[in-house]
Amino acid sequence: MDAYRRDVVAEEVHVHAPPAGSGRLRIALLFPSSYAVGMANLAVQTLYGLLNSRGDVRCERVFYPGIPERGRQREGVLRSVDEGTALGAFDVIAITSSFELDWLNVPAALKEGGVPVLSADRPPQAPLVIAGGPAVTANPQPLAPMADALFIGEAEPVINPLLDLLLEHDRSSGAGREAILEGLTEIPGFYVPAFVEQSLPIQRIALRDLDEVPTTTEILSPHSEFPSTFLIETGRGCPRTCRFCLARQIYHPLRMRSAESILRSAGEGLEHTNRIGLVGAAVAEHPKIEQIATQIVEMGGRVSTSSLRTEGVSEELLAALAAGGQRTITLAPETAVEELAETLGKQISYEAIRDTVALAAKHSLTDVRLYFILGIPGETDAAAVAIADFVEALEREVPAIHITVSAGALVPKPHTELQRSAVPGPDEVARRMKILRKQLRSRTRAEVRLASARWGAVQTVLGRGGRELAPVLTAAAGGGPGDFERALLQEQLSLESYLEEQSGPMPWEVVADCLLQDAGQ
């Protein structure tokens, strides 16, 4: 491990005692994005804690790019940040990914770790590769040729059965590997592409009681995207019915962690830091959110939250956030055009946003972040102008605030009502982003942050694609959208075909409808 990485790891603070002993089963927890992003990811944090809670397992973290990328390039081999173990030396590589674009790093990470990219090319002694996470739950097929198995849903209920199976068999022999894969088909939630006789579709697995396995930070780091912040998941799922959002679909049914459990975790975190972050798709909808935030502040914490819905924002909550040192409120109107709001199924009026922002400003939360979407079906260039009108009016009516506008392209997600909808090409979306930037800069004081329209199109392709994309991912690994588009052409695939309205069977139909079923476990 190079000196810089040693220094970064030395600054980490383990909330619980770091794992002791080597363990009979060595697992690499691979997060195909940067260390900063990965350390702010509660899936990484929770899985690391659960896997290392058993004495017969040793889990180490691997990020791609590493810490930092230049250090990784000097070594030439992808290694864990914990002990500097080469990726190929592990028994199992467990990949968790939240976003489809991270998949571009998977083949690059495997290759740099000395692991054959395709499952079919791996010898028996190679690490077993298992992939999961929200992006895989939505559509596992683009990664299917690379993974020996893919997990659909929330991992907590199956961790111990999985580890028992892995420890039961000799993983270095062909017979042992085959027995493990066959055994995985019998554990709920696992999709094993090599077993064509496996019963499909795969039922999504969900944890019934969030108090059973508190999802919190295991390791604090000043180099995380949320520096030295103890993150606590308040709930899973969402009570809203937005037609474009994946969270409600893959985290159904709505479950809230109890206030008592959240506050116990907060107390644990406050032993190591004064920063507490409450995260979830519906933080403000927690029935006791005001009590939770207030008590954390009374315990000496500085509390922050993820994006809020105006319906759940109360003066008591804002007062608690302000008392805890927060100065920013994040809201997501998505669009400023009523008809487009109906298309998205998220109708939040300008008046509701204005009143929430004014109330926030009253409590000194004057930094306002607004998230918008462009490329909505039925949209015209007027949608970009309408956003500028919206922001201009907000600045005029609540002059104390400073607004940051973020906008990205609509990415239709599997299992949502817009999963088959046509979306504009990247050039059209980029033109609207250019209009938006020009309008905001000439008419408002707002800071503007626009996501790449081309990357948005790539994400749509990955979300809608099947196994045919595996060679595209391999060819474009670590590159930009242009590399991805060229790789598509090499495979005689067109980007446009994935952006137009979809019909017929879809790749993600190997996953049971995420909303109609109840929690599996």
Short mmCIF file of C-alpha atoms in Angstrom, two decimals:
data_model
loop_
_atom_site.label_atom_id
_atom_site.label_comp_id
_atom_site.label_asym_id
_atom_site.label_seq_id
_atom_site.Cartn_x
_atom_site.Cartn_y
_atom_site.Cartn_z
CA MET A 1 0.00 0.00 0.00
CA ASP A 2 1.49 3.36 -0.96
CA ALA A 3 2.18 6.04 1.65
CA TYR A 4 -0.69 8.30 0.61
CA ARG A 5 -3.23 5.50 1.03
CA ARG A 6 -1.74 4.59 4.39
CA ASP A 7 -2.22 8.18 5.50
CA VAL A 8 -5.86 8.22 4.34
CA VAL A 9 -6.65 4.96 6.12
CA ALA A 10 -4.82 6.17 9.24
CA GLU A 11 -7.30 9.05 9.49
CA GLU A 12 -10.30 6.71 9.51
CA VAL A 13 -12.22 6.19 12.74
CA HIS A 14 -13.88 2.82 13.32
CA VAL A 15 -17.17 3.22 15.18
CA HIS A 16 -16.88 -0.41 16.21
CA ALA A 17 -13.66 -2.32 16.81
CA PRO A 18 -11.91 -3.02 13.50
CA PRO A 19 -12.03 -6.68 12.41
CA ALA A 20 -9.47 -8.92 14.09
CA GLY A 21 -8.02 -12.08 12.60
CA SER A 22 -7.83 -13.16 8.99
CA GLY A 23 -11.00 -15.28 8.73
CA ARG A 24 -11.32 -18.43 6.62
CA LEU A 25 -13.29 -16.62 3.93
CA ARG A 26 -11.72 -13.53 2.37
CA ILE A 27 -14.16 -11.13 0.71
CA ALA A 28 -13.35 -8.02 -1.31
CA LEU A 29 -16.16 -5.47 -1.07
CA LEU A 30 -15.73 -3.71 -4.42
CA PHE A 31 -17.38 -0.34 -4.92
CA PRO A 32 -16.85 0.72 -8.56
CA SER A 33 -16.39 4.40 -7.81
CA SER A 34 -14.07 6.61 -5.80
CA TYR A 35 -13.15 6.24 -2.14
CA ALA A 36 -14.92 9.53 -1.32
CA VAL A 37 -18.20 8.37 -2.87
CA GLY A 38 -17.92 4.87 -1.46
CA MET A 39 -17.32 6.00 2.10
CA ALA A 40 -20.53 8.07 1.88
CA ASN A 41 -22.48 4.99 0.74
CA LEU A 42 -24.45 3.23 3.47
CA ALA A 43 -24.50 -0.06 1.55
CA VAL A 44 -20.70 -0.17 1.65
CA GLN A 45 -20.67 0.78 5.31
CA THR A 46 -23.36 -1.72 6.34
CA LEU A 47 -22.02 -4.65 4.31
CA TYR A 48 -18.53 -4.06 5.65
CA GLY A 49 -19.86 -4.19 9.21
CA LEU A 50 -22.08 -7.24 8.67
CA LEU A 51 -19.43 -9.28 6.86
CA ASN A 52 -16.76 -8.52 9.43
CA SER A 53 -19.09 -9.30 12.34
CA ARG A 54 -18.33 -12.99 11.83
CA GLY A 55 -15.01 -14.38 13.00
CA ASP A 56 -14.76 -16.75 10.04
CA VAL A 57 -14.92 -13.92 7.49
CA ARG A 58 -12.48 -11.15 6.63
CA CYS A 59 -13.85 -8.35 4.43
CA GLU A 60 -11.71 -5.59 2.94
CA ARG A 61 -12.77 -2.58 0.90
CA VAL A 62 -11.73 -2.01 -2.70
CA PHE A 63 -12.57 1.15 -4.65
CA TYR A 64 -12.08 1.92 -8.32
CA PRO A 65 -10.53 4.42 -8.89
CA GLY A 66 -8.45 3.92 -5.76
CA ILE A 67 -7.01 6.41 -3.25
CA PRO A 68 -5.93 8.35 -5.20
CA GLU A 69 -6.02 7.23 -8.82
CA ARG A 70 -2.40 8.21 -9.32
CA GLY A 71 -1.36 5.91 -6.47
CA ARG A 72 -3.22 3.03 -8.05
CA GLN A 73 -1.48 3.61 -11.35
CA ARG A 74 1.93 3.48 -9.74
CA GLU A 75 1.24 0.04 -8.31
CA GLY A 76 -0.36 -1.38 -11.43
CA VAL A 77 -2.55 -3.81 -9.43
CA LEU A 78 -5.87 -2.94 -7.82
CA ARG A 79 -5.64 -3.54 -4.08
CA SER A 80 -7.80 -3.18 -0.99
CA VAL A 81 -7.49 -0.04 1.10
CA ASP A 82 -7.50 -2.01 4.36
CA GLU A 83 -4.47 -4.28 3.96
CA GLY A 84 -3.32 -3.69 0.39
CA THR A 85 -4.49 -7.15 -0.68
CA ALA A 86 -4.58 -7.68 -4.45
CA LEU A 87 -8.14 -8.04 -5.76
CA GLY A 88 -7.39 -11.40 -7.36
CA ALA A 89 -6.23 -12.88 -4.03
CA PHE A 90 -9.71 -12.85 -2.46
CA ASP A 91 -12.10 -15.81 -2.38
CA VAL A 92 -15.10 -13.66 -3.23
CA ILE A 93 -15.53 -10.26 -4.87
CA ALA A 94 -18.80 -8.66 -3.74
CA ILE A 95 -19.72 -5.71 -5.97
CA THR A 96 -22.29 -3.18 -4.84
CA SER A 97 -23.39 -0.42 -7.21
CA SER A 98 -25.98 2.31 -6.84
CA PHE A 99 -25.75 3.79 -10.35
CA GLU A 100 -25.52 2.27 -13.79
CA LEU A 101 -22.60 4.49 -14.83
CA ASP A 102 -20.46 2.80 -12.17
CA TRP A 103 -20.71 -0.38 -14.25
CA LEU A 104 -18.16 1.10 -16.64
CA ASN A 105 -15.61 0.67 -13.85
CA VAL A 106 -16.42 -2.99 -13.18
CA PRO A 107 -14.51 -4.57 -16.11
CA ALA A 108 -11.62 -2.16 -15.59
CA ALA A 109 -11.43 -3.04 -11.89
CA LEU A 110 -11.54 -6.78 -12.54
CA LYS A 111 -8.91 -6.55 -15.24
CA GLU A 112 -6.62 -4.44 -13.08
CA GLY A 113 -7.17 -6.85 -10.22
CA GLY A 114 -5.99 -9.78 -12.31
CA VAL A 115 -9.47 -11.32 -12.55
CA PRO A 116 -10.90 -12.40 -15.94
CA VAL A 117 -13.73 -10.02 -16.81
CA LEU A 118 -16.18 -12.65 -18.06
CA SER A 119 -17.48 -15.35 -15.75
CA ALA A 120 -17.08 -17.98 -18.47
CA ASP A 121 -13.33 -17.26 -18.70
CA ARG A 122 -12.57 -17.71 -14.99
CA PRO A 123 -10.76 -20.82 -13.76
CA PRO A 124 -12.10 -22.61 -10.65
CA GLN A 125 -9.52 -20.96 -8.39
CA ALA A 126 -10.53 -17.42 -9.45
CA PRO A 127 -12.60 -15.33 -7.02
CA LEU A 128 -16.34 -15.82 -7.15
CA VAL A 129 -17.92 -12.55 -8.35
CA ILE A 130 -21.30 -11.57 -6.86
CA ALA A 131 -22.96 -8.25 -7.78
CA GLY A 132 -25.81 -6.40 -6.11
CA GLY A 133 -27.12 -2.97 -5.22
CA PRO A 134 -30.02 -0.80 -6.45
CA ALA A 135 -28.84 -0.66 -10.07
CA VAL A 136 -28.48 -4.45 -10.23
CA THR A 137 -31.85 -4.97 -8.53
CA ALA A 138 -33.47 -2.82 -11.22
CA ASN A 139 -31.78 -4.61 -14.14
CA PRO A 140 -29.06 -7.25 -13.59
CA GLN A 141 -28.61 -8.23 -17.22
CA PRO A 142 -25.78 -5.93 -18.44
CA LEU A 143 -23.53 -7.34 -15.69
CA ALA A 144 -24.77 -10.93 -16.03
CA PRO A 145 -21.86 -12.11 -18.25
CA MET A 146 -19.34 -10.69 -15.74
CA ALA A 147 -20.91 -11.87 -12.48
CA ASP A 148 -21.17 -15.47 -11.33
CA ALA A 149 -24.29 -14.46 -9.42
CA LEU A 150 -26.37 -11.32 -8.94
CA PHE A 151 -28.47 -10.43 -5.92
CA ILE A 152 -31.88 -8.81 -6.20
CA GLY A 153 -32.99 -6.73 -3.25
CA GLU A 154 -31.74 -5.96 0.25
CA ALA A 155 -28.89 -8.18 1.42
CA GLU A 156 -29.35 -8.20 5.20
CA PRO A 157 -31.72 -11.23 5.37
CA VAL A 158 -29.44 -13.48 3.30
CA ILE A 159 -25.94 -12.57 4.51
CA ASN A 160 -25.59 -15.50 6.89
CA PRO A 161 -27.04 -18.18 4.55
CA LEU A 162 -24.72 -16.89 1.82
CA LEU A 163 -21.63 -17.01 4.02
CA ASP A 164 -22.53 -20.47 5.33
CA LEU A 165 -22.80 -21.75 1.75
CA LEU A 166 -19.49 -20.20 0.72
CA LEU A 167 -17.71 -21.71 3.73
CA GLU A 168 -19.25 -25.13 3.20
CA HIS A 169 -17.58 -25.85 -0.14
CA ASP A 170 -14.02 -26.00 -1.48
CA ARG A 171 -13.92 -22.87 -3.60
CA SER A 172 -10.68 -23.82 -5.40
CA SER A 173 -12.16 -26.75 -7.33
CA GLY A 174 -14.53 -26.82 -10.25
CA ALA A 175 -16.93 -29.09 -8.37
CA GLY A 176 -16.93 -26.76 -5.36
CA ARG A 177 -17.60 -23.71 -7.49
CA GLU A 178 -20.44 -25.50 -9.26
CA ALA A 179 -21.94 -26.56 -5.92
CA ILE A 180 -21.84 -22.97 -4.66
CA LEU A 181 -23.58 -21.63 -7.75
CA GLU A 182 -26.24 -24.32 -7.56
CA GLY A 183 -26.68 -23.55 -3.87
CA LEU A 184 -27.15 -19.87 -4.63
CA THR A 185 -30.17 -20.67 -6.79
CA GLU A 186 -31.82 -22.01 -3.64
CA ILE A 187 -31.20 -18.87 -1.57
CA PRO A 188 -33.97 -16.30 -2.17
CA GLY A 189 -32.95 -13.29 -4.25
CA PHE A 190 -29.99 -14.78 -6.11
CA TYR A 191 -29.91 -14.85 -9.90
CA VAL A 192 -27.31 -17.23 -11.35
CA PRO A 193 -27.11 -16.59 -15.11
CA ALA A 194 -25.28 -19.87 -15.87
CA PHE A 195 -28.21 -21.91 -14.52
CA VAL A 196 -30.74 -21.59 -17.31
CA GLU A 197 -33.09 -23.94 -15.45
CA GLN A 198 -33.37 -21.52 -12.52
CA SER A 199 -36.95 -20.49 -11.82
CA LEU A 200 -37.65 -16.95 -13.02
CA PRO A 201 -38.50 -14.19 -12.32
CA ILE A 202 -36.37 -13.61 -9.24
CA GLN A 203 -38.29 -12.32 -6.24
CA ARG A 204 -36.83 -9.20 -4.65
CA ILE A 205 -35.77 -9.61 -1.02
CA ALA A 206 -36.54 -6.95 1.59
CA LEU A 207 -35.78 -6.60 5.28
CA ARG A 208 -39.06 -6.47 7.19
CA ASP A 209 -37.90 -4.64 10.33
CA LEU A 210 -35.21 -1.99 9.90
CA ASP A 211 -34.54 -2.01 13.65
CA GLU A 212 -33.11 -5.54 13.28
CA VAL A 213 -30.08 -4.34 11.32
CA PRO A 214 -29.35 -0.63 11.88
CA THR A 215 -27.93 0.90 8.72
CA THR A 216 -25.31 3.35 9.90
CA THR A 217 -21.72 4.43 9.32
CA GLU A 218 -19.10 1.87 10.35
CA ILE A 219 -16.03 3.93 9.46
CA LEU A 220 -15.78 7.72 9.62
CA SER A 221 -13.42 9.43 7.21
CA PRO A 222 -12.53 13.10 6.65
CA HIS A 223 -12.07 12.17 2.98
CA SER A 224 -15.67 11.02 2.48
CA GLU A 225 -18.09 13.11 0.40
CA PHE A 226 -19.74 13.72 3.78
CA PRO A 227 -16.58 14.34 5.82
CA SER A 228 -16.57 12.72 9.26
CA THR A 229 -20.37 12.49 9.22
CA PHE A 230 -22.15 9.61 10.94
CA LEU A 231 -24.95 8.61 8.55
CA ILE A 232 -28.16 6.99 9.76
CA GLU A 233 -30.83 5.53 7.50
CA THR A 234 -34.25 6.63 8.73
CA GLY A 235 -36.37 4.47 6.43
CA ARG A 236 -36.70 2.68 3.11
CA GLY A 237 -39.25 3.27 0.43
CA CYS A 238 -41.37 6.32 -0.26
CA PRO A 239 -45.08 7.09 0.23
CA ARG A 240 -45.18 9.23 -2.93
CA THR A 241 -46.13 8.03 -6.40
CA CYS A 242 -43.62 9.72 -8.69
CA ARG A 243 -43.76 7.96 -12.05
CA PHE A 244 -40.03 8.24 -12.77
CA CYS A 245 -38.46 7.33 -9.43
CA LEU A 246 -36.92 3.95 -8.73
CA ALA A 247 -36.78 4.29 -4.93
CA ARG A 248 -40.45 3.51 -4.37
CA GLN A 249 -40.29 0.53 -6.70
CA ILE A 250 -37.26 -1.30 -5.33
CA TYR A 251 -37.71 -0.38 -1.67
CA HIS A 252 -41.40 -1.19 -1.41
CA PRO A 253 -43.07 -1.48 1.08
CA LEU A 254 -42.43 1.74 2.97
CA ARG A 255 -40.67 1.02 6.26
CA MET A 256 -39.49 3.46 8.90
CA ARG A 257 -36.85 2.78 11.49
CA SER A 258 -38.08 3.56 15.00
CA ALA A 259 -37.12 6.86 16.59
CA GLU A 260 -35.67 4.97 19.56
CA SER A 261 -33.35 2.96 17.31
CA ILE A 262 -32.29 6.06 15.36
CA LEU A 263 -31.49 7.95 18.54
CA ARG A 264 -29.50 5.01 19.96
CA SER A 265 -27.41 5.01 16.79
CA ALA A 266 -27.01 8.78 16.98
CA GLY A 267 -25.66 8.45 20.51
CA GLU A 268 -23.16 5.89 19.29
CA GLY A 269 -22.06 8.16 16.46
CA LEU A 270 -21.73 11.19 18.72
CA GLU A 271 -19.01 9.38 20.65
CA HIS A 272 -16.80 9.88 17.59
CA THR A 273 -18.09 12.99 15.76
CA ASN A 274 -20.63 15.77 16.19
CA ARG A 275 -21.98 15.45 12.64
CA ILE A 276 -25.09 13.31 12.15
CA GLY A 277 -26.64 12.83 8.70
CA LEU A 278 -30.20 11.48 8.37
CA VAL A 279 -30.69 9.82 4.99
CA GLY A 280 -33.50 8.11 3.11
CA ALA A 281 -35.91 8.65 0.25
CA ALA A 282 -38.50 10.14 2.61
CA VAL A 283 -36.68 11.56 5.63
CA ALA A 284 -39.22 14.32 6.29
CA GLU A 285 -42.06 11.78 6.16
CA HIS A 286 -40.78 9.96 9.25
CA PRO A 287 -43.60 10.41 11.80
CA LYS A 288 -41.15 11.51 14.50
CA ILE A 289 -38.59 13.40 12.43
CA GLU A 290 -38.97 16.63 14.46
CA GLN A 291 -38.40 14.77 17.73
CA ILE A 292 -35.40 12.93 16.28
CA ALA A 293 -33.72 16.06 14.93
CA THR A 294 -34.40 18.04 18.11
CA GLN A 295 -33.02 15.34 20.40
CA ILE A 296 -29.88 14.91 18.32
CA VAL A 297 -29.21 18.63 18.67
CA GLU A 298 -29.88 18.42 22.42
CA MET A 299 -27.34 15.56 22.55
CA GLY A 300 -24.74 17.92 21.10
CA GLY A 301 -24.99 16.94 17.46
CA ARG A 302 -25.12 18.90 14.24
CA VAL A 303 -27.83 17.30 12.16
CA SER A 304 -28.33 17.37 8.39
CA THR A 305 -30.76 15.62 6.06
CA SER A 306 -30.98 14.46 2.48
CA SER A 307 -33.45 16.08 0.05
CA LEU A 308 -36.80 17.04 1.60
CA ARG A 309 -40.37 17.11 0.30
CA THR A 310 -42.25 20.33 1.02
CA GLU A 311 -45.17 18.35 2.47
CA GLY A 312 -42.98 16.99 5.26
CA VAL A 313 -41.14 20.18 6.19
CA SER A 314 -42.31 21.79 9.43
CA GLU A 315 -41.05 24.82 11.29
CA GLU A 316 -39.97 22.57 14.17
CA LEU A 317 -37.81 20.49 11.83
CA LEU A 318 -36.22 23.56 10.25
CA ALA A 319 -35.53 25.03 13.68
CA ALA A 320 -33.78 21.82 14.75
CA LEU A 321 -31.69 21.72 11.57
CA ALA A 322 -30.69 25.35 12.04
CA ALA A 323 -29.86 24.81 15.72
CA GLY A 324 -27.63 21.94 14.66
CA GLY A 325 -25.66 24.16 12.31
CA GLN A 326 -27.23 23.27 8.98
CA ARG A 327 -27.51 26.19 6.56
CA THR A 328 -28.68 24.37 3.43
CA ILE A 329 -32.06 23.00 2.40
CA THR A 330 -32.42 20.74 -0.64
CA LEU A 331 -35.66 20.49 -2.62
CA ALA A 332 -36.49 18.81 -5.92
CA PRO A 333 -39.26 20.53 -7.91
CA GLU A 334 -38.05 18.54 -10.99
CA THR A 335 -39.87 20.83 -13.46
CA ALA A 336 -41.52 24.25 -13.56
CA VAL A 337 -44.16 23.24 -16.13
CA GLU A 338 -47.44 21.90 -14.73
CA GLU A 339 -48.10 19.49 -17.60
CA LEU A 340 -44.62 18.00 -17.26
CA ALA A 341 -45.12 17.68 -13.52
CA GLU A 342 -48.20 15.58 -14.29
CA THR A 343 -46.08 13.40 -16.59
CA LEU A 344 -43.61 12.86 -13.76
CA GLY A 345 -46.32 12.34 -11.18
CA LYS A 346 -44.69 14.91 -8.93
CA GLN A 347 -46.79 18.03 -8.68
CA ILE A 348 -45.22 20.54 -6.31
CA SER A 349 -46.45 24.08 -6.80
CA TYR A 350 -44.25 27.14 -6.93
CA GLU A 351 -46.17 28.45 -3.93
CA ALA A 352 -45.29 25.37 -1.87
CA ILE A 353 -41.60 25.74 -2.72
CA ARG A 354 -41.70 29.47 -2.01
CA ASP A 355 -43.36 29.02 1.37
CA THR A 356 -40.90 26.29 2.40
CA VAL A 357 -37.90 28.36 1.30
CA ALA A 358 -39.23 31.43 3.12
CA LEU A 359 -39.70 29.40 6.29
CA ALA A 360 -36.19 27.98 5.93
CA ALA A 361 -34.73 31.47 5.46
CA LYS A 362 -36.50 32.58 8.64
CA HIS A 363 -34.36 30.01 10.46
CA SER A 364 -31.15 31.01 8.65
CA LEU A 365 -31.20 28.12 6.18
CA THR A 366 -30.46 30.47 3.32
CA ASP A 367 -28.55 28.16 0.96
CA VAL A 368 -31.19 26.54 -1.24
CA ARG A 369 -30.43 23.69 -3.63
CA LEU A 370 -33.03 22.98 -6.30
CA TYR A 371 -32.97 19.89 -8.51
CA PHE A 372 -34.60 19.84 -11.96
CA ILE A 373 -34.96 17.33 -14.79
CA LEU A 374 -34.76 18.04 -18.52
CA GLY A 375 -35.70 15.68 -21.34
CA ILE A 376 -39.17 14.82 -20.01
CA PRO A 377 -41.55 13.32 -22.61
CA GLY A 378 -43.56 16.13 -24.21
CA GLU A 379 -41.04 18.78 -23.20
CA THR A 380 -40.02 21.75 -25.37
CA ASP A 381 -37.31 24.39 -24.99
CA ALA A 382 -39.85 26.44 -23.04
CA ALA A 383 -39.26 24.12 -20.07
CA ALA A 384 -35.76 25.54 -19.63
CA VAL A 385 -37.09 29.10 -19.70
CA ALA A 386 -39.78 28.15 -17.17
CA ILE A 387 -37.10 26.99 -14.71
CA ALA A 388 -35.40 30.38 -15.01
CA ASP A 389 -38.77 32.08 -14.44
CA PHE A 390 -39.25 29.91 -11.34
CA VAL A 391 -35.84 30.76 -9.88
CA GLU A 392 -36.12 34.46 -10.72
CA ALA A 393 -39.46 34.69 -8.93
CA LEU A 394 -38.10 32.81 -5.92
CA GLU A 395 -35.15 35.18 -5.59
CA ARG A 396 -37.48 38.16 -5.87
CA GLU A 397 -39.91 36.94 -3.21
CA VAL A 398 -37.30 35.54 -0.79
CA PRO A 399 -34.29 37.81 -1.40
CA ALA A 400 -32.21 36.49 1.52
CA ILE A 401 -31.54 33.14 -0.13
CA HIS A 402 -28.71 31.90 -2.33
CA ILE A 403 -29.89 29.31 -4.86
CA THR A 404 -27.93 26.52 -6.52
CA VAL A 405 -29.71 24.97 -9.49
CA SER A 406 -28.78 21.44 -10.53
CA ALA A 407 -30.27 19.85 -13.63
CA GLY A 408 -29.80 16.51 -15.34
CA ALA A 409 -31.38 14.43 -18.07
CA LEU A 410 -34.36 12.19 -17.35
CA VAL A 411 -33.24 8.56 -17.15
CA PRO A 412 -36.28 6.26 -17.46
CA LYS A 413 -35.86 3.51 -14.88
CA PRO A 414 -36.96 -0.13 -15.11
CA HIS A 415 -40.08 -1.00 -13.07
CA THR A 416 -41.33 2.61 -13.17
CA GLU A 417 -44.28 3.94 -15.16
CA LEU A 418 -41.89 5.68 -17.56
CA GLN A 419 -39.76 2.58 -18.15
CA ARG A 420 -40.72 2.32 -21.84
CA SER A 421 -41.05 6.04 -22.62
CA ALA A 422 -39.08 7.72 -25.39
CA VAL A 423 -36.65 10.41 -24.28
CA PRO A 424 -34.89 13.12 -26.32
CA GLY A 425 -31.39 12.51 -27.59
CA PRO A 426 -28.40 14.05 -25.83
CA ASP A 427 -28.04 16.89 -28.35
CA GLU A 428 -31.59 18.08 -27.69
CA VAL A 429 -31.17 17.86 -23.91
CA ALA A 430 -27.80 19.63 -24.11
CA ARG A 431 -29.43 22.47 -26.09
CA ARG A 432 -32.00 22.95 -23.33
CA MET A 433 -29.27 22.91 -20.71
CA LYS A 434 -27.47 25.63 -22.65
CA ILE A 435 -30.67 27.68 -22.75
CA LEU A 436 -31.14 27.14 -19.02
CA ARG A 437 -27.60 28.22 -18.18
CA LYS A 438 -27.89 31.35 -20.34
CA GLN A 439 -31.27 32.29 -18.85
CA LEU A 440 -30.17 31.77 -15.26
CA ARG A 441 -26.91 33.66 -15.67
CA SER A 442 -28.59 36.64 -17.30
CA ARG A 443 -31.61 36.85 -15.00
CA THR A 444 -30.65 35.44 -11.59
CA ARG A 445 -27.87 35.19 -9.03
CA ALA A 446 -28.14 31.41 -8.96
CA GLU A 447 -25.19 29.07 -9.18
CA VAL A 448 -25.71 26.56 -12.00
CA ARG A 449 -24.61 22.91 -12.05
CA LEU A 450 -25.59 20.89 -15.10
CA ALA A 451 -24.98 17.18 -15.54
CA SER A 452 -23.73 15.84 -18.86
CA ALA A 453 -26.55 15.12 -21.29
CA ARG A 454 -24.36 12.53 -23.03
CA TRP A 455 -23.73 10.69 -19.78
CA GLY A 456 -27.48 10.79 -19.15
CA ALA A 457 -28.06 9.02 -22.47
CA VAL A 458 -25.42 6.41 -21.60
CA GLN A 459 -27.15 5.79 -18.29
CA THR A 460 -30.46 5.24 -20.09
CA VAL A 461 -28.82 2.69 -22.40
CA LEU A 462 -27.33 0.81 -19.45
CA GLY A 463 -30.60 0.87 -17.52
CA ARG A 464 -32.55 -0.50 -20.48
CA GLY A 465 -29.97 -2.84 -21.95
CA GLY A 466 -29.33 -6.54 -21.69
CA ARG A 467 -26.37 -8.90 -21.90
CA GLU A 468 -25.43 -7.46 -25.29
CA LEU A 469 -23.93 -4.53 -23.40
CA ALA A 470 -21.25 -6.57 -21.60
CA PRO A 471 -18.71 -6.24 -24.47
CA VAL A 472 -19.62 -2.55 -24.74
CA LEU A 473 -18.86 -2.04 -21.05
CA THR A 474 -15.58 -3.90 -21.46
CA ALA A 475 -14.51 -1.91 -24.52
CA ALA A 476 -15.50 1.44 -23.00
CA ALA A 477 -14.23 0.67 -19.48
CA GLY A 478 -12.90 3.74 -17.73
CA GLY A 479 -13.63 5.97 -20.74
CA GLY A 480 -16.05 8.78 -21.55
CA PRO A 481 -19.42 8.85 -23.31
CA GLY A 482 -17.69 9.02 -26.69
CA ASP A 483 -15.88 5.76 -25.94
CA PHE A 484 -19.18 4.18 -24.97
CA GLU A 485 -20.89 5.36 -28.15
CA ARG A 486 -18.04 3.99 -30.29
CA ALA A 487 -18.19 0.68 -28.44
CA LEU A 488 -21.93 0.49 -29.19
CA LEU A 489 -21.24 0.95 -32.90
CA GLN A 490 -18.56 -1.76 -32.81
CA GLU A 491 -21.22 -4.15 -31.53
CA GLN A 492 -23.64 -2.93 -34.24
CA LEU A 493 -25.87 -1.31 -31.63
CA SER A 494 -27.29 2.21 -31.80
CA LEU A 495 -27.72 4.61 -28.93
CA GLU A 496 -30.92 5.94 -30.50
CA SER A 497 -32.66 2.55 -30.33
CA TYR A 498 -32.41 2.60 -26.53
CA LEU A 499 -33.77 6.16 -26.28
CA GLU A 500 -36.88 5.59 -28.38
CA GLU A 501 -40.10 4.13 -27.02
CA GLN A 502 -39.53 0.52 -25.99
CA SER A 503 -41.81 -2.40 -26.81
CA GLY A 504 -41.80 -6.15 -26.34
CA PRO A 505 -40.06 -8.11 -23.56
CA MET A 506 -37.50 -6.13 -21.56
CA PRO A 507 -34.22 -7.46 -20.10
CA TRP A 508 -35.21 -6.73 -16.51
CA GLU A 509 -38.21 -9.06 -16.67
CA VAL A 510 -35.98 -11.66 -14.99
CA VAL A 511 -36.80 -9.60 -11.87
CA ALA A 512 -40.34 -9.88 -10.52
CA ASP A 513 -42.35 -6.66 -10.57
CA CYS A 514 -40.77 -4.67 -7.78
CA LEU A 515 -43.89 -2.83 -6.65
CA LEU A 516 -46.63 -5.43 -6.82
CA GLN A 517 -44.97 -7.95 -4.53
CA ASP A 518 -44.64 -7.69 -0.78
CA ALA A 519 -41.33 -7.88 1.05
CA GLY A 520 -39.80 -11.29 0.47
CA GLN A 521 -38.20 -11.71 3.89
#
